Amino acid sequence: MSTSDRLIESTRELLWERGYVGTSPKAIQQRADAGQGSMYHHFGGKQDLALAAIERTAQEMRATAAKSFDGGGSAYARIEAYLRRERDVLRGCPIGRLTMDPDVIASDALRAPVDDTIDWLREQLAGIAEEGKEQGEFAPSLDAEEIAATIVATVQGGYVLARASGSPAAFDAGVRGLLSLLAPAA
Amino acid sequence: MSTSDRLIESTRELLWERGYVGTSPKAIQQRADAGQGSMYHHFGGKQDLALAAIERTAQEMRATAAKSFDGGGSAYARIEAYLRRERDVLRGCPIGRLTMDPDVIASDALRAPVDDTIDWLREQLAGIAEEGKEQGEFAPSLDAEEIAATIVATVQGGYVLARASGSPAAFDAGVRGLLSLLAPAA
DNA sequence: GTCTATAAACGGATAGAC
DNA sequence: GTCTATCCGTTTATAGAC
């Protein structure tokens, strides 16, 4: 792995663990085993490096989510696959957590990939929910976009519950609750 | 307002806006219009002051939530009142956001009031959901604790969606989606 | 109770040598 | 490309005067 790659990976980890405000260039360099000069040679500064890291994480998240969606089966089955996919629950969502970071929200450049990713996720789920309505799995009275927002929110909020309690159990409970509400009246 | 009170209020605001990691004693003092010596006279340090601030915010949050729950009406109506209550959506949840703060999660003392508050919220909602089942509003197959977790998660995650997009619309969509799933088949 | 002084480490870079 | 030196402000206090 190149120095540049190591710096990006090190930044990705630190952003996930400590957020943008809690991450210093020094900590990034140490974890990447790179010197000061090295970092400033490859990147313009903390923000520039963070942007590269966030974009890579966003890309990875889309790829992972897409796998759940492409699994086939009913709309309910695909939503269930997404909700139940393996997660490192206590670490939280590497993209979602950035929304609580004041410096990320204050910067259009840093917020853009976060916004795009979450938006993409909602669109994917809205498409699936719409199919579910067409197939008669979900009531016609439901709004696919709203259901998609509820699904994404349940996941993001599930991380909050889990981290508050220090256990993944609350995340799982929230997911099961949502699935029971979505379940086609078989 | 006493100096001590101003320090706590100033800390509450900063914790809400910037989190624990992003808040410095200096910023607290300036906003409270208090000197260095003043702050260290009244409090043991940053963590001690943060604890006082978090406890006050937690207390306030319980009181606000309790109002929605005590409004009377059906279980669905009380849940709806809670979900639709006025919120400063783009500011996020002053308690929930702390779960993304590494130093808060690392400290049992700081995490305790956060955990307690979210736990209390889940219990309240679980009680209401249970009543709803007894009254035939909700299907007997639903698990009240799971539904409660889903409700709290939708709210917490709604803040994430809203802050990502820079608009409260996504929060509202998530709430409407959840309400449509909960709606008694009238 | 509040003020000012002091301090060692960190934050986020820039400059120039190699 | 990487290294070391330097820089100015901030962080999180402690000490002691008033």
Coordinates of C-alpha atoms (C1' of nucleotides) in Angstrom, one line a residue:
Chain A
M1 CA 0.0 0.0 0.0
S2 CA 1.4 3.4 -1.0
T3 CA 2.0 6.2 1.6
S4 CA -1.0 8.1 0.1
D5 CA -3.2 5.0 0.5
R6 CA -2.0 4.5 4.1
L7 CA -2.9 8.1 4.9
I8 CA -6.3 7.7 3.5
E9 CA -7.0 4.4 5.3
S10 CA -5.7 5.8 8.5
T11 CA -7.9 8.9 8.1
R12 CA -10.9 6.7 7.4
E13 CA -10.4 4.8 10.6
L14 CA -10.0 7.9 12.7
L15 CA -13.0 9.6 11.2
W16 CA -15.1 6.6 12.0
E17 CA -13.8 6.3 15.6
R18 CA -13.4 10.0 16.5
G19 CA -15.1 12.1 13.8
Y20 CA -13.5 15.0 12.0
V21 CA -13.2 17.4 15.0
G22 CA -11.7 14.7 17.1
T23 CA -9.1 13.7 14.5
S24 CA -5.7 15.5 14.3
P25 CA -3.2 15.4 11.4
K26 CA -0.6 14.1 13.9
A27 CA -2.8 11.1 14.8
I28 CA -3.3 10.4 11.2
Q29 CA 0.4 10.4 10.5
Q30 CA 1.3 8.2 13.4
R31 CA -1.3 5.6 12.4
A32 CA -0.2 5.7 8.8
D33 CA 3.4 5.6 9.8
A34 CA 4.0 8.7 7.7
G35 CA 5.8 11.9 8.4
Q36 CA 4.5 15.4 8.5
G37 CA 6.1 16.4 5.2
S38 CA 4.8 13.2 3.6
M39 CA 1.2 14.1 4.4
Y40 CA 1.4 17.6 3.2
H41 CA 3.1 16.5 0.0
H42 CA 0.2 14.2 -0.9
F43 CA -2.6 16.3 0.4
G44 CA -3.5 19.9 0.9
G45 CA -4.2 19.5 4.6
K46 CA -6.6 17.9 7.0
Q47 CA -9.8 18.8 5.1
D48 CA -8.4 17.7 1.8
L49 CA -7.4 14.3 3.2
A50 CA -10.7 13.9 5.0
L51 CA -12.5 14.5 1.7
A52 CA -10.6 11.7 0.1
A53 CA -11.3 9.4 3.0
I54 CA -15.0 10.2 3.1
E55 CA -15.3 9.7 -0.6
R56 CA -13.7 6.3 -0.4
T57 CA -15.9 5.3 2.6
A58 CA -19.0 6.5 0.8
Q59 CA -18.1 4.4 -2.3
E60 CA -17.6 1.3 -0.2
M61 CA -20.9 1.8 1.6
R62 CA -22.8 2.0 -1.7
A63 CA -21.1 -1.2 -2.8
T64 CA -22.0 -3.0 0.4
A65 CA -25.6 -1.9 0.3
A66 CA -26.0 -2.7 -3.3
K67 CA -25.1 -6.3 -2.5
S68 CA -28.1 -6.6 -0.1
F69 CA -30.4 -5.0 -2.7
D70 CA -29.3 -7.3 -5.5
G71 CA -29.9 -10.5 -3.6
G72 CA -33.2 -11.1 -5.3
G73 CA -36.5 -12.2 -3.8
S74 CA -39.5 -10.2 -2.8
A75 CA -39.3 -6.5 -1.9
Y76 CA -39.8 -7.4 1.7
A77 CA -37.0 -10.0 1.4
R78 CA -34.6 -7.5 0.0
I79 CA -35.4 -4.9 2.7
E80 CA -34.9 -7.6 5.3
A81 CA -31.6 -8.5 3.8
Y82 CA -30.5 -4.9 4.0
L83 CA -31.7 -4.5 7.6
R84 CA -30.2 -7.7 8.8
R85 CA -26.9 -7.6 7.0
E86 CA -24.0 -8.0 9.3
R87 CA -22.8 -4.8 10.9
D88 CA -20.3 -3.6 13.4
V89 CA -23.1 -2.0 15.3
L90 CA -21.2 -0.5 18.1
R91 CA -18.9 1.3 15.8
G92 CA -21.8 3.2 14.3
C93 CA -22.2 4.2 10.6
P94 CA -19.0 5.8 9.2
I95 CA -21.1 8.1 7.0
G96 CA -24.0 8.8 9.3
R97 CA -21.9 9.8 12.2
L98 CA -20.3 12.6 10.2
T99 CA -23.6 14.4 10.2
M100 CA -23.1 15.2 13.9
D101 CA -19.7 16.8 13.2
P102 CA -20.0 20.6 13.1
D103 CA -17.1 21.1 10.8
V104 CA -18.4 18.6 8.3
I105 CA -21.8 20.2 8.3
A106 CA -20.3 23.6 7.9
S107 CA -18.3 22.6 4.8
D108 CA -20.3 22.0 1.6
A109 CA -17.4 20.0 0.2
L110 CA -17.3 17.6 3.1
R111 CA -21.1 17.3 3.5
A112 CA -21.7 16.6 -0.2
P113 CA -20.5 13.0 -0.3
V114 CA -22.4 12.3 3.0
D115 CA -25.6 13.7 1.6
D116 CA -25.2 12.0 -1.7
T117 CA -24.7 8.6 -0.1
I118 CA -27.7 8.8 2.2
D119 CA -29.8 10.1 -0.6
W120 CA -28.8 7.3 -2.9
L121 CA -29.7 4.8 -0.2
R122 CA -33.1 6.3 0.2
E123 CA -33.7 6.2 -3.5
Q124 CA -32.7 2.6 -3.7
L125 CA -35.0 1.6 -0.9
A126 CA -37.9 3.8 -2.3
G127 CA -37.6 1.9 -5.6
I128 CA -37.8 -1.4 -3.8
A129 CA -40.8 -0.2 -1.7
E130 CA -42.5 0.9 -4.9
E131 CA -42.0 -2.5 -6.4
G132 CA -43.5 -4.0 -3.2
K133 CA -46.6 -1.9 -3.6
E134 CA -47.0 -3.0 -7.2
Q135 CA -46.6 -6.6 -6.3
G136 CA -49.2 -6.2 -3.5
E137 CA -46.8 -6.9 -0.7
F138 CA -47.3 -3.4 0.8
A139 CA -50.5 -1.5 1.1
P140 CA -51.2 0.9 -1.7
S141 CA -51.8 3.6 0.9
L142 CA -48.1 3.6 1.9
D143 CA -45.8 6.2 0.4
A144 CA -42.6 4.5 -0.9
E145 CA -40.4 7.5 -0.3
E146 CA -41.6 7.8 3.3
I147 CA -41.1 4.1 4.0
A148 CA -37.6 4.4 2.6
A149 CA -36.9 7.3 4.9
T150 CA -38.2 5.3 7.9
I151 CA -36.0 2.4 7.0
V152 CA -32.8 4.5 6.7
A153 CA -33.7 6.4 9.9
T154 CA -34.3 3.2 11.8
V155 CA -30.8 1.9 10.9
Q156 CA -29.1 5.3 11.7
G157 CA -31.1 5.6 14.9
G158 CA -30.4 2.0 15.8
Y159 CA -26.7 2.9 16.0
V160 CA -27.5 5.6 18.5
L161 CA -29.5 3.3 20.7
A162 CA -26.8 0.6 20.6
R163 CA -24.0 3.0 21.4
A164 CA -26.0 4.6 24.3
S165 CA -26.5 1.3 25.9
G166 CA -23.2 -0.2 24.9
S167 CA -24.9 -3.2 23.3
P168 CA -26.1 -4.1 19.8
A169 CA -29.3 -5.5 21.3
A170 CA -31.3 -2.2 20.9
F171 CA -30.3 -2.0 17.2
D172 CA -31.6 -5.4 16.6
A173 CA -34.8 -4.7 18.5
G174 CA -35.5 -1.6 16.4
V175 CA -34.9 -3.6 13.2
R176 CA -37.2 -6.4 14.3
G177 CA -39.9 -3.9 15.2
L178 CA -39.7 -2.3 11.8
L179 CA -39.8 -5.6 10.0
S180 CA -42.8 -6.7 12.0
L181 CA -44.6 -3.5 10.9
L182 CA -43.6 -4.1 7.3
A183 CA -44.4 -7.8 7.1
P184 CA -46.9 -8.6 4.4
A185 CA -50.1 -9.8 6.1
A186 CA -49.3 -13.3 4.9
Chain B
M1 CA -28.5 33.8 36.5
S2 CA -25.5 32.9 38.6
T3 CA -22.0 32.4 37.1
S4 CA -22.3 28.7 37.8
D5 CA -25.6 28.6 35.9
R6 CA -24.2 30.6 33.0
L7 CA -21.4 28.1 32.8
I8 CA -23.7 25.2 32.7
E9 CA -26.0 26.8 30.1
S10 CA -23.1 27.8 27.9
T11 CA -21.8 24.2 28.1
R12 CA -25.2 22.8 27.2
E13 CA -25.3 24.9 24.1
L14 CA -21.8 24.0 23.0
L15 CA -22.2 20.3 23.6
W16 CA -25.3 20.5 21.5
E17 CA -23.6 22.4 18.7
R18 CA -20.1 20.9 18.7
G19 CA -20.1 17.8 21.0
Y20 CA -17.8 17.1 23.8
V21 CA -14.6 16.7 21.8
G22 CA -15.3 19.9 19.9
T23 CA -15.9 22.0 23.0
S24 CA -13.1 23.7 24.8
P25 CA -13.1 25.3 28.3
K26 CA -12.1 28.5 26.7
A27 CA -15.1 28.6 24.4
I28 CA -17.4 27.8 27.4
Q29 CA -15.9 30.6 29.4
Q30 CA -16.3 33.2 26.6
R31 CA -19.9 32.3 26.0
A32 CA -20.7 32.4 29.7
D33 CA -18.7 35.6 30.1
A34 CA -16.8 34.0 32.9
G35 CA -13.1 33.9 33.6
Q36 CA -10.7 30.9 33.8
G37 CA -10.5 31.1 37.5
S38 CA -14.3 31.3 37.9
M39 CA -14.9 28.1 36.0
Y40 CA -12.3 26.1 37.9
H41 CA -13.6 27.4 41.1
H42 CA -17.1 26.1 40.5
F43 CA -16.3 23.0 38.6
G44 CA -13.5 20.4 38.7
G45 CA -12.8 20.7 35.0
K46 CA -14.2 20.2 31.6
Q47 CA -15.6 16.7 32.3
D48 CA -17.2 17.7 35.6
L49 CA -18.9 20.7 33.9
A50 CA -20.0 18.6 31.0
L51 CA -21.6 16.1 33.4
A52 CA -23.6 18.8 35.0
A53 CA -24.7 20.1 31.6
I54 CA -25.7 16.7 30.3
E55 CA -27.7 15.9 33.4
R56 CA -29.6 19.1 33.1
T57 CA -30.3 18.5 29.4
A58 CA -31.4 14.9 30.1
Q59 CA -33.8 16.2 32.8
E60 CA -35.3 18.7 30.4
M61 CA -35.7 16.1 27.7
R62 CA -37.6 13.8 30.0
A63 CA -39.9 16.6 31.0
T64 CA -40.6 17.6 27.3
A65 CA -41.2 14.0 26.3
A66 CA -43.5 13.4 29.3
K67 CA -45.7 16.2 28.1
S68 CA -46.4 14.4 24.8
F69 CA -47.1 11.1 26.6
D70 CA -49.5 12.6 29.0
G71 CA -51.7 14.3 26.4
G72 CA -54.3 11.5 26.6
G73 CA -56.1 9.8 23.7
S74 CA -55.4 6.5 22.1
A75 CA -52.0 4.8 22.2
Y76 CA -51.5 5.8 18.5
A77 CA -52.5 9.4 19.3
R78 CA -49.9 9.6 22.1
I79 CA -47.2 8.1 19.9
E80 CA -48.2 10.5 17.1
A81 CA -48.1 13.4 19.5
Y82 CA -44.5 12.4 20.5
L83 CA -43.4 11.9 16.9
R84 CA -44.9 15.1 15.6
R85 CA -44.0 17.4 18.5
E86 CA -42.2 20.5 17.5
R87 CA -38.4 20.0 17.2
D88 CA -35.4 22.0 16.1
V89 CA -34.7 19.2 13.7
L90 CA -31.5 20.6 12.1
R91 CA -29.9 21.0 15.5
G92 CA -30.3 17.3 16.2
C93 CA -30.9 15.6 19.5
P94 CA -28.8 17.1 22.3
I95 CA -28.6 13.7 24.1
G96 CA -28.5 11.3 21.1
R97 CA -25.6 13.2 19.4
L98 CA -23.4 12.5 22.4
T99 CA -23.4 8.8 21.5
M100 CA -21.2 9.7 18.6
D101 CA -18.7 11.4 20.8
P102 CA -15.7 9.1 21.6
D103 CA -14.8 10.7 24.9
V104 CA -18.4 10.5 26.1
I105 CA -18.7 6.8 25.2
A106 CA -15.3 6.1 26.8
S107 CA -16.4 7.6 30.1
D108 CA -19.0 5.7 32.2
A109 CA -19.8 8.8 34.1
L110 CA -20.7 10.8 31.0
R111 CA -22.4 8.0 29.2
A112 CA -24.7 7.1 32.1
P113 CA -27.2 10.0 31.9
V114 CA -27.3 9.5 28.1
D115 CA -28.1 5.8 28.4
D116 CA -30.6 6.4 31.2
T117 CA -32.5 8.9 29.3
I118 CA -32.8 6.9 26.1
D119 CA -33.7 3.9 28.1
W120 CA -36.4 5.8 30.0
L121 CA -37.8 6.9 26.6
R122 CA -38.0 3.4 25.3
E123 CA -39.7 2.2 28.4
Q124 CA -42.3 4.9 28.2
L125 CA -43.1 4.1 24.6
A126 CA -43.1 0.4 25.3
G127 CA -45.7 1.0 27.9
I128 CA -47.9 2.9 25.5
A129 CA -47.4 0.3 22.8
E130 CA -48.4 -2.4 25.2
E131 CA -51.6 -0.5 26.0
G132 CA -52.3 -0.2 22.3
K133 CA -52.1 -3.9 22.0
E134 CA -54.5 -4.4 24.9
Q135 CA -56.9 -2.0 23.4
G136 CA -56.7 -3.7 20.0
E137 CA -55.1 -0.8 18.3
F138 CA -52.0 -2.8 17.4
A139 CA -51.7 -6.4 16.3
P140 CA -51.1 -8.8 19.1
S141 CA -48.2 -10.2 17.1
L142 CA -46.2 -7.0 17.6
D143 CA -43.6 -6.8 20.4
A144 CA -44.1 -3.6 22.4
E145 CA -40.4 -3.2 23.3
E146 CA -39.4 -3.7 19.7
I147 CA -41.9 -1.1 18.5
A148 CA -40.6 1.3 21.1
A149 CA -37.0 0.8 19.9
T150 CA -38.2 1.4 16.3
I151 CA -39.9 4.6 17.3
V152 CA -36.9 6.0 19.1
A153 CA -34.6 4.9 16.4
T154 CA -36.7 6.6 13.7
V155 CA -36.5 9.9 15.6
Q156 CA -32.8 9.6 16.2
G157 CA -32.1 8.5 12.6
G158 CA -34.4 11.2 11.3
Y159 CA -32.0 13.8 12.7
V160 CA -29.2 12.2 10.7
L161 CA -31.2 12.3 7.5
A162 CA -32.2 15.9 8.1
R163 CA -28.7 17.1 8.9
A164 CA -27.2 15.2 5.9
S165 CA -29.6 16.9 3.5
G166 CA -29.6 20.2 5.3
S167 CA -33.4 20.2 5.5
P168 CA -36.0 18.9 8.0
A169 CA -38.0 17.3 5.2
A170 CA -36.4 13.9 5.5
F171 CA -37.1 13.8 9.2
D172 CA -40.7 14.5 8.6
A173 CA -40.9 11.8 5.8
G174 CA -39.4 9.2 8.2
V175 CA -42.0 10.1 10.8
R176 CA -44.9 9.9 8.4
G177 CA -43.7 6.6 7.1
L178 CA -43.6 5.1 10.6
L179 CA -47.0 6.5 11.4
S180 CA -48.5 5.0 8.3
L181 CA -47.1 1.6 9.3
L182 CA -48.4 2.0 12.8
A183 CA -51.8 3.3 11.9
P184 CA -54.6 1.1 13.2
A185 CA -56.4 -0.4 10.2
A186 CA -59.4 1.9 10.9
Chain C
dG1 C1' -15.4 34.2 44.0
dT2 C1' -12.7 36.3 40.4
dC3 C1' -8.3 37.7 38.2
dT4 C1' -3.8 37.1 36.0
dA5 C1' 0.5 34.3 35.2
dT6 C1' 2.5 30.3 33.8
dA7 C1' 3.1 25.8 31.6
dA8 C1' 3.7 21.5 28.7
dA9 C1' 1.6 19.4 25.1
dC10 C1' -1.2 19.6 21.0
dG11 C1' -3.2 21.6 16.4
dG12 C1' -2.6 22.6 11.9
dA13 C1' 0.2 24.2 9.2
dT14 C1' 4.7 26.4 6.2
dA15 C1' 9.7 26.3 4.6
dG16 C1' 13.5 24.5 3.0
dA17 C1' 17.1 20.8 3.2
dC18 C1' 18.0 16.2 1.4
Chain D
dG1 C1' 8.9 12.0 -1.8
dT2 C1' 10.4 12.4 2.9
dC3 C1' 12.6 14.7 6.8
dT4 C1' 13.5 18.3 10.2
dA5 C1' 12.8 22.9 11.9
dT6 C1' 9.9 26.5 13.1
dC7 C1' 5.6 29.0 14.0
dC8 C1' 1.6 30.9 16.4
dG9 C1' -2.5 29.8 18.6
dT10 C1' -5.2 26.6 21.5
dT11 C1' -6.0 23.1 25.1
dT12 C1' -6.5 22.1 29.8
dA13 C1' -5.2 22.9 33.4
dT14 C1' -2.4 24.8 38.2
dA15 C1' -0.8 28.6 41.4
dG16 C1' -1.2 32.3 43.8
dA17 C1' -2.7 37.4 44.2
dC18 C1' -6.7 40.3 45.1

